[in-house]
Structure formats: C-alpha cells, structure tokens
Tab-separated table of C-alpha atoms and ligand atoms in Angstrom:
chain	number	residue	atom	x	y	z
A	1	MET	CA	-37.536	-8.511	-19.658
A	2	ARG	CA	-36.989	-6.600	-22.915
A	3	CYS	CA	-36.344	-3.422	-20.945
A	4	ARG	CA	-33.831	-5.232	-18.727
A	5	GLY	CA	-32.094	-6.605	-21.817
A	6	LEU	CA	-31.775	-3.107	-23.268
A	7	VAL	CA	-30.325	-1.782	-20.020
A	8	VAL	CA	-27.780	-4.602	-19.918
A	9	LEU	CA	-26.871	-4.012	-23.583
A	10	SER	CA	-26.445	-0.270	-22.993
A	11	LEU	CA	-24.227	-0.865	-19.991
A	12	LEU	CA	-22.176	-3.398	-21.920
A	13	THR	CA	-21.652	-0.872	-24.703
A	14	LEU	CA	-20.702	1.787	-22.165
A	15	HIS	CA	-18.289	-0.643	-20.514
A	16	VAL	CA	-16.588	-1.414	-23.832
A	17	LEU	CA	-16.315	2.291	-24.664
A	18	LEU	CA	-14.816	3.010	-21.269
A	19	CYS	CA	-12.327	0.198	-21.781
A	20	ILE	CA	-11.261	1.731	-25.069
A	21	VAL	CA	-11.034	5.204	-23.551
A	22	ASN	CA	-8.948	3.798	-20.725
A	23	GLY	CA	-6.529	2.115	-23.044
A	24	VAL	CA	-7.379	-1.482	-22.132
A	25	PHE	CA	-6.912	-2.609	-25.717
A	26	SER	CA	-3.690	-0.778	-26.464
A	27	GLY	CA	-0.824	0.500	-24.381
A	28	ARG	CA	-0.502	4.220	-23.945
A	29	THR	CA	2.279	6.517	-22.838
A	30	SER	CA	0.793	9.699	-21.491
A	31	SER	CA	1.947	12.901	-23.122
A	32	TYR	CA	1.150	14.861	-20.001
A	33	VAL	CA	4.073	16.984	-18.842
A	34	ARG	CA	3.789	18.282	-15.349
A	35	THR	CA	5.317	21.465	-14.016
A	36	GLU	CA	7.429	20.328	-11.128
A	37	PHE	CA	8.081	21.794	-7.755
A	38	PRO	CA	11.807	21.463	-7.140
A	39	SER	CA	12.699	17.978	-5.930
A	40	THR	CA	14.283	19.142	-2.718
A	41	ASP	CA	13.188	18.340	0.778
A	42	MET	CA	11.167	20.913	2.647
A	43	PRO	CA	13.369	22.858	5.094
A	44	ILE	CA	13.745	21.197	8.475
A	45	ASP	CA	12.114	24.219	10.135
A	46	SER	CA	9.128	24.025	7.777
A	47	GLU	CA	5.670	24.325	9.310
A	48	TRP	CA	4.903	20.837	7.953
A	49	PHE	CA	7.466	19.362	10.338
A	50	ALA	CA	6.363	21.379	13.386
A	51	THR	CA	6.712	19.671	16.750
A	52	PRO	CA	3.603	19.547	18.942
A	53	ASN	CA	3.310	21.942	21.867
A	54	GLY	CA	4.026	20.843	25.413
A	55	TYR	CA	6.860	19.226	27.303
A	56	ASN	CA	7.649	15.755	25.949
A	57	ALA	CA	4.484	15.794	23.829
A	58	PRO	CA	4.018	12.638	21.728
A	59	GLN	CA	4.988	13.182	18.096
A	60	GLN	CA	5.261	11.144	14.876
A	61	VAL	CA	2.047	9.314	15.750
A	62	HIS	CA	1.168	6.460	13.421
A	63	ILE	CA	-1.092	3.438	13.460
A	64	THR	CA	-1.093	0.182	11.555
A	65	GLN	CA	-3.197	-2.961	11.644
A	66	GLY	CA	-2.283	-5.000	14.723
A	67	ASP	CA	-3.639	-8.454	13.937
A	68	TYR	CA	-4.617	-10.704	11.047
A	69	ASP	CA	-8.272	-9.689	10.693
A	70	GLY	CA	-8.529	-5.991	11.564
A	71	LYS	CA	-9.704	-6.014	15.202
A	72	ALA	CA	-6.474	-4.521	16.537
A	73	VAL	CA	-4.152	-1.595	15.849
A	74	ILE	CA	-0.557	-0.900	16.778
A	75	ILE	CA	-0.279	2.730	17.882
A	76	SER	CA	3.247	4.186	17.732
A	77	TRP	CA	4.730	7.542	18.690
A	78	VAL	CA	7.943	9.216	19.799
A	79	THR	CA	8.801	11.246	22.892
A	80	VAL	CA	12.046	13.175	22.891
A	81	SER	CA	12.805	14.561	26.367
A	82	GLU	CA	12.194	11.500	28.507
A	83	PRO	CA	10.622	8.085	27.994
A	84	GLY	CA	7.262	8.949	29.537
A	85	LEU	CA	4.545	6.312	29.575
A	86	SER	CA	3.754	3.854	26.781
A	87	GLU	CA	0.057	3.902	27.598
A	88	VAL	CA	-2.850	4.455	25.250
A	89	PHE	CA	-6.225	5.481	26.673
A	90	TYR	CA	-9.106	4.842	24.328
A	91	SER	CA	-12.874	4.659	24.045
A	92	LYS	CA	-15.737	4.560	21.604
A	93	GLU	CA	-16.848	7.882	23.092
A	94	GLU	CA	-14.939	11.108	22.719
A	95	ASN	CA	-13.326	12.442	25.928
A	96	ARG	CA	-14.148	9.309	27.884
A	97	TYR	CA	-11.016	7.173	27.500
A	98	ASP	CA	-12.089	4.482	29.956
A	99	GLN	CA	-9.964	1.737	28.438
A	100	LYS	CA	-6.209	1.457	28.601
A	101	ALA	CA	-3.545	-0.512	26.756
A	102	GLU	CA	0.072	-0.796	27.826
A	103	GLY	CA	2.885	-0.769	25.271
A	104	THR	CA	6.666	-0.697	25.324
A	105	SER	CA	9.340	1.763	24.257
A	106	THR	CA	12.626	1.394	22.479
A	107	SER	CA	15.359	3.582	20.994
A	108	TYR	CA	18.379	3.216	18.765
A	109	THR	CA	21.523	4.967	17.685
A	110	PHE	CA	22.768	5.350	14.127
A	111	TYR	CA	26.348	6.608	13.986
A	112	ASP	CA	26.105	9.967	15.793
A	113	TYR	CA	22.299	10.144	15.833
A	114	LYS	CA	20.316	9.064	18.869
A	115	SER	CA	16.619	8.496	18.421
A	116	GLY	CA	13.896	9.609	20.803
A	117	TYR	CA	11.873	7.109	22.801
A	118	ILE	CA	9.828	5.139	20.310
A	119	HIS	CA	6.626	3.727	21.759
A	120	HIS	CA	4.561	0.872	20.340
A	121	CYS	CA	1.270	-0.165	21.883
A	122	LEU	CA	-1.057	-2.915	20.697
A	123	VAL	CA	-4.731	-2.095	21.166
A	124	ASP	CA	-6.752	-5.231	20.504
A	125	GLY	CA	-10.189	-6.684	21.051
A	126	LEU	CA	-11.768	-3.869	19.042
A	127	GLU	CA	-15.182	-4.006	17.425
A	128	TYR	CA	-15.529	-3.849	13.668
A	129	ASN	CA	-16.910	-0.778	11.923
A	130	THR	CA	-16.429	1.395	14.968
A	131	LYS	CA	-14.855	4.779	15.568
A	132	TYR	CA	-12.402	4.827	18.449
A	133	TYR	CA	-10.901	7.867	20.121
A	134	TYR	CA	-7.469	7.585	21.705
A	135	LYS	CA	-5.222	9.694	23.876
A	136	ILE	CA	-1.465	9.456	24.416
A	137	GLY	CA	0.853	11.523	26.572
A	138	THR	CA	0.110	13.120	29.921
A	139	GLY	CA	-1.174	16.383	31.384
A	140	GLY	CA	-1.075	19.410	29.153
A	141	SER	CA	1.057	17.516	26.627
A	142	ALA	CA	-1.538	14.798	26.012
A	143	ARG	CA	-2.757	14.469	22.435
A	144	GLU	CA	-5.992	13.008	21.115
A	145	PHE	CA	-6.735	11.264	17.828
A	146	TRP	CA	-9.253	8.804	16.406
A	147	PHE	CA	-9.496	5.939	13.940
A	148	GLN	CA	-12.182	3.809	12.358
A	149	THR	CA	-12.002	0.024	12.439
A	150	PRO	CA	-12.785	-1.836	9.204
A	151	PRO	CA	-15.890	-3.900	8.538
A	152	ALA	CA	-15.777	-7.572	9.481
A	153	ILE	CA	-14.072	-9.926	7.062
A	154	ASP	CA	-16.688	-10.559	4.409
A	155	ALA	CA	-16.595	-11.312	0.703
A	156	ASP	CA	-18.823	-8.347	-0.132
A	157	ALA	CA	-17.421	-5.852	2.367
A	158	SER	CA	-16.713	-2.670	0.451
A	159	TYR	CA	-13.550	-0.844	1.390
A	160	THR	CA	-11.282	1.831	-0.049
A	161	PHE	CA	-7.499	1.690	-0.020
A	162	GLY	CA	-5.033	4.377	-0.990
A	163	ILE	CA	-1.727	3.305	-2.482
A	164	ILE	CA	1.317	5.512	-1.988
A	165	GLY	CA	4.991	4.837	-2.601
A	166	ASP	CA	8.418	6.480	-2.401
A	167	LEU	CA	6.937	9.467	-0.612
A	168	GLY	CA	9.871	11.379	0.867
A	169	GLN	CA	9.402	14.878	2.269
A	170	THR	CA	9.484	17.434	-0.555
A	171	PHE	CA	6.743	19.853	-1.560
A	172	ASN	CA	5.762	17.227	-4.141
A	173	SER	CA	5.403	14.732	-1.275
A	174	LEU	CA	3.171	17.234	0.494
A	175	SER	CA	1.071	17.621	-2.648
A	176	THR	CA	0.634	13.825	-2.871
A	177	LEU	CA	-0.468	13.642	0.741
A	178	GLN	CA	-2.850	16.577	0.365
A	179	HIS	CA	-4.394	15.002	-2.715
A	180	TYR	CA	-4.773	11.668	-0.969
A	181	GLU	CA	-6.531	13.371	1.925
A	182	LYS	CA	-9.259	14.543	-0.449
A	183	SER	CA	-10.091	10.945	-1.293
A	184	GLU	CA	-12.273	8.446	0.509
A	185	GLY	CA	-9.246	6.268	1.302
A	186	GLN	CA	-9.605	4.397	4.580
A	187	THR	CA	-6.217	2.683	4.771
A	188	VAL	CA	-2.953	3.268	2.936
A	189	LEU	CA	-1.016	0.449	1.335
A	190	PHE	CA	2.508	1.839	1.388
A	191	VAL	CA	4.939	0.256	-1.065
A	192	GLY	CA	8.258	1.278	0.465
A	193	ASP	CA	10.828	4.112	0.607
A	194	LEU	CA	9.555	6.324	3.387
A	195	SER	CA	11.708	9.240	4.546
A	196	TYR	CA	14.828	9.189	2.334
A	197	ALA	CA	16.820	10.060	5.465
A	198	ASP	CA	19.589	7.900	4.029
A	199	ARG	CA	20.226	10.637	1.450
A	200	TYR	CA	21.651	12.831	4.211
A	201	GLU	CA	25.161	12.760	5.593
A	202	HIS	CA	25.489	9.876	8.028
A	203	ASN	CA	21.872	8.928	7.210
A	204	ASP	CA	20.752	11.712	9.502
A	205	GLY	CA	17.934	10.339	11.657
A	206	ILE	CA	16.596	13.858	12.132
A	207	ARG	CA	14.986	13.321	8.730
A	208	TRP	CA	13.271	10.191	9.989
A	209	ASP	CA	11.787	12.353	12.742
A	210	SER	CA	10.691	15.119	10.379
A	211	TRP	CA	9.063	12.542	8.087
A	212	GLY	CA	7.175	11.032	11.010
A	213	ARG	CA	5.816	14.474	11.916
A	214	PHE	CA	5.016	15.256	8.272
A	215	VAL	CA	2.833	12.192	7.666
A	216	GLU	CA	1.195	12.197	11.111
A	217	ARG	CA	-1.725	14.157	9.672
A	218	SER	CA	-2.760	10.896	7.977
A	219	THR	CA	-0.935	8.112	9.833
A	220	ALA	CA	-2.408	9.042	13.233
A	221	TYR	CA	-5.941	8.642	11.916
A	222	GLN	CA	-5.859	5.662	9.584
A	223	PRO	CA	-3.647	2.585	9.303
A	224	TRP	CA	-0.783	2.600	6.891
A	225	ILE	CA	0.197	-0.937	5.940
A	226	TRP	CA	3.963	-0.631	5.919
A	227	ASN	CA	6.463	-2.068	3.523
A	228	SER	CA	10.161	-1.301	3.180
A	229	GLY	CA	12.211	-0.199	0.172
A	230	ASN	CA	15.880	0.147	-0.641
A	231	HIS	CA	16.062	3.476	1.223
A	232	GLU	CA	15.236	1.607	4.416
A	233	ILE	CA	18.213	-0.776	4.128
A	234	GLU	CA	20.701	1.761	5.576
A	235	TYR	CA	23.656	-0.620	5.456
A	236	ARG	CA	26.625	1.624	6.272
A	237	PRO	CA	29.634	-0.439	7.316
A	238	ASP	CA	31.770	2.681	6.812
A	239	LEU	CA	29.890	4.197	9.751
A	240	GLY	CA	29.940	0.991	11.759
A	241	GLU	CA	26.247	0.393	10.939
A	242	THR	CA	26.089	-3.153	9.649
A	243	SER	CA	22.613	-4.271	10.692
A	244	THR	CA	20.148	-3.658	7.886
A	245	PHE	CA	16.830	-1.787	8.164
A	246	LYS	CA	17.749	-0.542	11.658
A	247	PRO	CA	15.707	2.716	11.834
A	248	TYR	CA	12.760	1.197	9.922
A	249	LEU	CA	12.541	-1.844	12.188
A	250	HIS	CA	12.619	0.300	15.318
A	251	ARG	CA	10.028	2.768	14.073
A	252	TYR	CA	7.508	0.863	11.954
A	253	LYS	CA	6.169	-2.282	13.581
A	254	THR	CA	4.049	-4.747	11.646
A	255	PRO	CA	1.725	-7.546	12.859
A	256	TYR	CA	3.911	-10.257	11.350
A	257	LEU	CA	3.402	-12.829	14.121
A	258	ALA	CA	-0.346	-12.854	13.399
A	259	SER	CA	0.351	-14.296	9.948
A	260	ASN	CA	2.946	-16.787	11.233
A	261	SER	CA	5.796	-14.818	9.705
A	262	SER	CA	9.205	-14.889	11.341
A	263	SER	CA	10.075	-11.346	10.256
A	264	GLN	CA	8.659	-7.852	10.557
A	265	MET	CA	9.683	-7.397	6.918
A	266	TRP	CA	7.127	-9.732	5.310
A	267	TYR	CA	3.630	-10.542	6.546
A	268	ALA	CA	-0.038	-10.565	5.625
A	269	VAL	CA	-3.223	-8.960	6.881
A	270	ARG	CA	-6.849	-9.423	6.003
A	271	ARG	CA	-9.019	-6.333	5.909
A	272	ALA	CA	-12.684	-6.189	4.844
A	273	SER	CA	-12.746	-8.232	1.595
A	274	ALA	CA	-8.986	-8.113	0.938
A	275	HIS	CA	-6.108	-10.415	1.727
A	276	ILE	CA	-2.956	-8.311	1.569
A	277	ILE	CA	0.481	-9.892	1.308
A	278	VAL	CA	3.528	-7.721	2.003
A	279	LEU	CA	6.837	-8.895	0.518
A	280	SER	CA	10.335	-7.588	1.160
A	281	SER	CA	12.282	-6.958	-2.039
A	282	TYR	CA	15.561	-6.649	-0.123
A	283	SER	CA	15.343	-9.691	2.133
A	284	PRO	CA	16.243	-13.200	0.955
A	285	PHE	CA	13.416	-14.742	-1.064
A	286	VAL	CA	14.883	-17.528	-3.183
A	287	LYS	CA	13.786	-21.111	-2.654
A	288	TYR	CA	14.020	-22.405	0.936
A	289	THR	CA	14.597	-18.981	2.489
A	290	PRO	CA	12.222	-17.975	5.325
A	291	GLN	CA	10.349	-15.491	3.136
A	292	TRP	CA	9.888	-18.082	0.366
A	293	MET	CA	8.651	-20.716	2.826
A	294	TRP	CA	6.311	-18.261	4.529
A	295	LEU	CA	4.800	-17.088	1.240
A	296	ARG	CA	4.226	-20.662	0.123
A	297	SER	CA	2.199	-21.362	3.262
A	298	GLU	CA	0.453	-17.973	3.277
A	299	PHE	CA	-0.937	-18.501	-0.220
A	300	LYS	CA	-2.478	-21.742	1.039
A	301	ARG	CA	-4.199	-19.819	3.834
A	302	VAL	CA	-5.927	-17.437	1.441
A	303	ASP	CA	-9.669	-18.068	1.416
A	304	ARG	CA	-11.223	-16.289	-1.564
A	305	GLU	CA	-14.687	-17.187	-0.284
A	306	LYS	CA	-14.022	-14.793	2.615
A	307	THR	CA	-11.464	-12.400	1.157
A	308	PRO	CA	-11.916	-12.411	-2.631
A	309	TRP	CA	-9.373	-9.664	-3.302
A	310	LEU	CA	-5.814	-10.953	-3.222
A	311	ILE	CA	-3.313	-8.106	-3.273
A	312	VAL	CA	0.488	-8.245	-3.094
A	313	LEU	CA	2.768	-5.352	-2.144
A	314	MET	CA	6.470	-5.170	-2.915
A	315	HIS	CA	8.974	-2.405	-3.573
A	316	ALA	CA	10.871	-3.318	-6.762
A	317	PRO	CA	8.346	-3.888	-9.582
A	318	MET	CA	8.364	-7.160	-11.500
A	319	TYR	CA	7.133	-5.427	-14.642
A	320	ASN	CA	8.475	-1.977	-15.393
A	321	SER	CA	9.249	-0.391	-18.728
A	322	ASN	CA	10.946	2.704	-17.353
A	323	ASN	CA	14.683	3.245	-17.863
A	324	ALA	CA	14.987	3.623	-14.108
A	325	HIS	CA	15.497	0.383	-12.185
A	326	TYR	CA	14.736	-1.632	-15.304
A	327	MET	CA	14.428	-5.361	-14.468
A	328	GLU	CA	15.503	-4.927	-10.858
A	329	GLY	CA	12.455	-6.973	-9.857
A	330	GLU	CA	13.396	-9.813	-12.186
A	331	SER	CA	14.833	-12.070	-9.506
A	332	MET	CA	11.654	-11.861	-7.428
A	333	ARG	CA	9.619	-12.462	-10.591
A	334	ALA	CA	11.588	-15.637	-11.188
A	335	ALA	CA	10.932	-16.746	-7.625
A	336	PHE	CA	7.259	-15.853	-7.180
A	337	GLU	CA	5.434	-15.191	-10.447
A	338	LYS	CA	4.301	-18.807	-10.836
A	339	TRP	CA	2.532	-18.602	-7.496
A	340	PHE	CA	0.916	-15.291	-8.436
A	341	VAL	CA	-0.580	-16.975	-11.491
A	342	LYS	CA	-1.445	-20.212	-9.722
A	343	TYR	CA	-3.289	-18.417	-6.921
A	344	LYS	CA	-4.825	-15.824	-9.259
A	345	VAL	CA	-3.526	-12.735	-7.497
A	346	ASP	CA	-5.669	-9.752	-8.435
A	347	LEU	CA	-3.226	-6.877	-8.130
A	348	VAL	CA	0.476	-6.396	-7.424
A	349	PHE	CA	1.478	-2.915	-6.280
A	350	ALA	CA	5.111	-1.805	-6.294
A	351	GLY	CA	7.091	1.417	-6.000
A	352	HIS	CA	10.786	2.159	-6.564
A	353	VAL	CA	10.368	3.660	-10.039
A	354	HIS	CA	9.374	7.301	-9.676
A	355	ALA	CA	6.634	7.222	-12.268
A	356	TYR	CA	3.288	5.530	-12.790
A	357	GLU	CA	2.696	2.396	-14.838
A	358	ARG	CA	-0.056	-0.235	-15.135
A	359	SER	CA	0.280	-3.534	-16.975
A	360	TYR	CA	-2.238	-5.796	-18.664
A	361	ARG	CA	-2.815	-9.251	-17.200
A	362	ILE	CA	0.343	-10.919	-18.433
A	363	SER	CA	2.769	-13.597	-17.302
A	364	ASN	CA	6.138	-14.933	-18.264
A	365	VAL	CA	5.959	-18.211	-16.399
A	366	ASN	CA	6.816	-20.403	-19.379
A	367	TYR	CA	10.303	-18.963	-19.698
A	368	ASN	CA	13.214	-21.132	-18.670
A	369	ILE	CA	16.906	-20.740	-19.381
A	370	THR	CA	17.131	-23.461	-22.004
A	371	SER	CA	13.876	-23.117	-23.946
A	372	GLY	CA	10.390	-21.655	-23.794
A	373	SER	CA	8.836	-18.255	-24.347
A	374	ARG	CA	11.070	-15.398	-23.305
A	375	TYR	CA	8.484	-12.651	-23.171
A	376	PRO	CA	5.310	-11.865	-21.275
A	377	VAL	CA	2.103	-13.128	-22.845
A	378	PRO	CA	-1.555	-12.351	-22.076
A	379	ASP	CA	-2.694	-14.538	-19.201
A	380	LYS	CA	-6.152	-14.303	-17.635
A	381	SER	CA	-4.879	-15.876	-14.429
A	382	ALA	CA	-2.119	-13.317	-13.982
A	383	PRO	CA	-2.261	-10.198	-11.831
A	384	VAL	CA	-2.239	-6.627	-13.043
A	385	TYR	CA	1.068	-5.035	-12.048
A	386	ILE	CA	0.933	-1.414	-10.946
A	387	THR	CA	3.923	0.784	-10.154
A	388	VAL	CA	3.157	3.732	-7.903
A	389	GLY	CA	6.622	4.942	-6.939
A	390	ASP	CA	5.497	8.461	-7.684
A	391	GLY	CA	5.016	9.878	-4.189
A	392	GLY	CA	7.342	12.807	-4.929
A	393	ASN	CA	10.623	12.280	-3.082
A	394	GLN	CA	13.835	14.300	-3.511
A	395	GLU	CA	15.242	12.059	-6.259
A	396	GLY	CA	12.743	13.499	-8.758
A	397	LEU	CA	10.778	11.847	-11.556
A	398	ALA	CA	11.872	8.865	-13.625
A	399	SER	CA	10.825	10.502	-16.855
A	400	ARG	CA	12.447	8.250	-19.468
A	401	PHE	CA	10.438	5.232	-20.545
A	402	ASN	CA	11.714	2.482	-22.802
A	403	ASP	CA	10.688	3.041	-26.385
A	404	PRO	CA	8.680	1.470	-27.933
A	405	GLN	CA	6.244	0.763	-25.130
A	406	PRO	CA	6.247	-3.016	-24.561
A	407	ASP	CA	3.076	-4.985	-25.241
A	408	TYR	CA	2.532	-5.729	-21.568
A	409	SER	CA	2.386	-2.063	-20.567
A	410	ALA	CA	-1.145	-0.636	-20.601
A	411	PHE	CA	-0.579	2.895	-19.363
A	412	ARG	CA	2.395	4.863	-18.104
A	413	GLU	CA	3.056	8.435	-17.115
A	414	ALA	CA	5.946	10.183	-15.413
A	415	SER	CA	4.058	12.275	-12.870
A	416	TYR	CA	3.656	12.343	-9.134
A	417	GLY	CA	0.491	10.936	-7.643
A	418	HIS	CA	-1.268	8.196	-5.724
A	419	SER	CA	-3.829	5.461	-6.405
A	420	ILE	CA	-7.242	4.689	-4.962
A	421	LEU	CA	-8.697	1.182	-4.993
A	422	GLN	CA	-12.384	0.877	-4.141
A	423	LEU	CA	-13.430	-2.706	-3.489
A	424	LYS	CA	-17.148	-2.628	-4.259
A	425	ASN	CA	-18.129	-6.237	-3.683
A	426	ARG	CA	-16.753	-9.714	-4.372
A	427	THR	CA	-16.700	-9.212	-8.121
A	428	HIS	CA	-15.815	-5.611	-8.905
A	429	ALA	CA	-13.355	-2.937	-7.862
A	430	VAL	CA	-12.951	0.589	-9.165
A	431	TYR	CA	-9.363	1.711	-9.476
A	432	GLN	CA	-8.009	5.181	-10.186
A	433	TRP	CA	-4.601	6.748	-10.353
A	434	HIS	CA	-4.542	10.450	-9.501
A	435	ARG	CA	-1.732	12.661	-10.647
A	436	ASN	CA	-1.008	15.736	-8.530
A	437	ASP	CA	-2.175	18.277	-11.001
A	438	ASP	CA	-1.523	21.699	-9.548
A	439	GLY	CA	-4.281	21.665	-7.002
A	440	LYS	CA	-6.782	19.584	-8.938
A	441	HIS	CA	-7.898	16.113	-7.933
A	442	VAL	CA	-7.553	14.524	-11.371
A	443	PRO	CA	-7.961	10.793	-12.015
A	444	ALA	CA	-5.615	10.097	-14.922
A	445	ASP	CA	-6.096	6.330	-15.110
A	446	ASN	CA	-9.431	4.592	-14.461
A	447	VAL	CA	-10.072	0.860	-14.559
A	448	VAL	CA	-12.811	-1.453	-13.330
A	449	PHE	CA	-11.154	-4.647	-12.135
A	450	HIS	CA	-13.027	-7.927	-12.162
A	451	ASN	CA	-12.124	-10.218	-9.307
A	452	GLN	CA	-9.876	-13.085	-10.380
A	453	TYR	CA	-11.736	-15.648	-8.273
A	454	TRP	CA	-15.381	-14.583	-8.415
A	455	ALA	CA	-15.759	-12.834	-11.726
A	456	ASN	CA	-15.728	-15.839	-14.014
A	457	ASN	CA	-18.765	-17.176	-15.791
A	458	THR	CA	-19.514	-20.146	-13.591
A	459	ARG	CA	-19.331	-18.227	-10.382
A	460	ARG	CA	-21.233	-15.303	-11.825
A	461	ARG	CA	-24.054	-17.636	-12.785
A	462	ARG	CA	-24.028	-19.009	-9.263
A	463	LEU	CA	-23.999	-15.494	-7.851
A	464	LYS	CA	-26.916	-14.511	-9.996
A	465	LYS	CA	-28.883	-17.510	-8.861
A	466	ASN	CA	-28.036	-17.560	-5.180
A	467	HIS	CA	-26.790	-14.226	-3.977
A	468	PHE	CA	-28.204	-11.323	-5.878
A	469	ARG	CA	-31.386	-10.182	-7.426
A	470	PHE	CA	-31.509	-7.609	-10.176
A	471	ASP	CA	-32.438	-4.792	-7.828
A	472	SER	CA	-29.549	-2.333	-7.889
A	473	ILE	CA	-26.992	-0.934	-10.276
A	474	ASP	CA	-24.184	-2.643	-8.365
A	475	ASN	CA	-25.883	-6.002	-8.722
A	476	LEU	CA	-26.450	-5.352	-12.400
A	477	ILE	CA	-22.788	-4.503	-12.892
A	478	SER	CA	-21.784	-7.663	-11.039
A	479	MET	CA	-23.654	-9.690	-13.658
A	480	LEU	CA	-21.823	-8.149	-16.595
B	501	FE2	FE1	13.276	2.520	-4.127
C-alpha cells in the first residue's frame, strides 16, 4: 500500500509539473517564428494534383462516416469523361470484392465551370473494427483502396482523431497533410474551408478538382468528418450564382439524416467513445431556426454513459484573441454557449483564424445586455476552445495576436499545423498540437484532458470501485 501511495504521489507531482510546463496555469504566446513557404497554391500541373491513369478513372476519392454509429461509409469520387457506374465493390479480403453497393451521381455548373460526374455511394451494414477493401471504376481504370471501421460505440473505446482546418492547396497545405500522415490519426475532424477555389476568378471549380486529388491520399483511406467554412459559401450573384454552398453540397455529402437533421450542413455522428456535433457557422442558428432546434434535440440525445467525449466542430471560433476575425463567432456564442456549459461539452474545435490557439475552461454565460459579467470567467463545466485554422492555405498566417493575451487564452502560436486527439478511455484523452516544423514532427502543445462527465470525484470513486483495478498505468492515471 505504501509503495502504491508513493507511485500515486510521484505521478501526481509529474502531472502538476507537466501542467506547469504546458502553460495550464498561465497563458502563453509562443515566440516561435516559422520560416514560411510562400503562401501560393501549388501549380495546377503539380505532381500532387496528378490525375490517375486510365480512361475515365475515378479521381478525388473520399470517404466519410455514413450513419450515426460508424457501421457505414459514404464513398465519393469523380469521373470526368462520362458518368460511368456508381458502384462500389468491397470485401473484407483483398482482391475478392464479392459485395456491391449502388450509389448515384450528380453534377453542377458554376458560371462557366462544369463539374465532372460526382458519385456518392453508401456502403452500410459493416462490421466494427474491420478492414475493408474497396474498388471503384471499371476495367483497366479501376482503382482500389481500403479503410478501417471504428470500434463499436463504447465508453472506453480508445480512438485517435486528427483535427485539420482551412487547408487549401499550397506547399504549406502539403506539409500539414504530410505531417498528419505520420500520426496515428484514424479519422479527421475537418473544421471548414477546404479548397479556397473561391479565391480564383469566377470561383474556378478546377481548383475544387485539384484539391480533391490532392487530399485523396488521406481521404480515400480514412473518413474525414466534413464541415463547411466561409470559403464554401460561394454566393456570387454577380455571376448568377445565388444558391449558397453549391460546390460543397454537391461534392461533400454528410450523414445528416441519421441524426435527424434537415440539412447536410449540420449533423452529428457517434464514433468509438465520441459524440461529434458539426455546426454550420454560416447557416441560420438563432432561436427557432432549424439548426437551433436540431441542436437542442441533439444535445438531449447525447448519452455520456456510451459516448463520454462530447465534441463540437464549427468554423468561426467563439473564443479567439487573434486580430484576424476577432469576435466573428460572437453571435454563435450568444446562441449556443449556455448549452455547451449545461451539457458539459468537452472540446470545441474551430478554424477560420490561420493560427493556433487553445483556451482554458471558461464561459461568459452570465453576460446580458443590461447587467452581469461582461467577460469570460473560469468555469469547470465549460469546454476548452481550440482554434486550428492553421492548415496552410493561400491566405497565409494570421500572425498578429491581441496584446496583452486575454486571461482565457492558454496558448497561442501563429504557425501552420494540425492537432491529434487520442481518446484513451472514458476519463482521459491526450491532446497535441503539431506545428509543421521543417520536416520534423514536433508537438508544440500537449494537454491531458479529463472527461467532463466521467472525471469528477464521485464518478471516479465509482469507477475505482466497480470498473477498474489498479493493474495498469492507464487505470492508475484514470484514478488521479
Ligand atoms: Fe474561414
């Protein structure tokens, strides 16, 4: 017993030291200055945008979760010469492909651009924790890929997410993707602003196609949970294009019906031990709008006994101390922050600001326009807000932070990068932000997050009594 006590004491001391090192007790603005690649898109004839060989070969292949609980995927791709078939052949064994799913195809025009044939195919009834091989296209142009399904929904299912935002298609974007590929990430939570095709004359859709080919190296093999940003709006009445999000909606399907949403733009999925809510910053969200009503009911569906980790994705951050896009998320904060606190959301990931920032657990829910606190205060029930709009797009870094650093801001750095979130069990998650540091895989921000539902004293005591014995380092950490 004495030995166990010493081990616990040592780990506690180590934990406190790590917290101090990681800036948990005081906000920090990183002094790191990165040497930038130019923030220009890679040339359209770049090798990273190469089209696959073969007549009408499927390109821009990407998959996303296809249902609420992770037993389905939506497989999407584009053919350019003719529609071809929307079929996916798949199997648990390589080269067998004895199962088939039938999808549909669509296309769109945007001013003078005409898209290829965009195929979407739902493959459902999959087994958990299983590697599937799939084949699309025909004859010599057929292409083969694979993906791994997640573990069954379970409170202690460990799972690793990558978080990427505002990616674009520059050499910095390529660096972000290459760094992410070195991680153990199993699914990407994407926080909006994909191709930046809208930066081209007439919102040239050719840059949507090049982006689809660029990210295929990851998106064909693991789900990316999609969310939109302002660069997906593409509202161009001057070009006669008045329907919003037109290319995005045609190209990037989401399983919104599975979460009773009425729009592809906002939805939820459950994966392993996480309940992930995707919100649209640029769709109506004030009281009584469809998104507001859906979110109210979705929060009631969250079952922390099954999915302890409650994660929200949005594009415009609610808390951001960068000069860029300062307070643009304020209207959504006014609409939704009370629910985030009430339902003890663990983490809110956003993009939009082309820099990295992590907050403390703070809230500003007492503020009202006639009286009450007008600034964020520490709040144990509040989420941590993380801005990861640092994928590396052509608009460059947002390098000017507000000075002094506000109390709510724990760490901030104007560099490109991505985040990794490792859900270890129902109580603990290891989180890291990696800057793209000239070829090195460098974690620049490390935090251990305690689950907002399970990691309180009462539940920990119950866990200790009923679920775990002191027989592994993970179990020991879960008792701390
Ligand atoms: Fe944005």
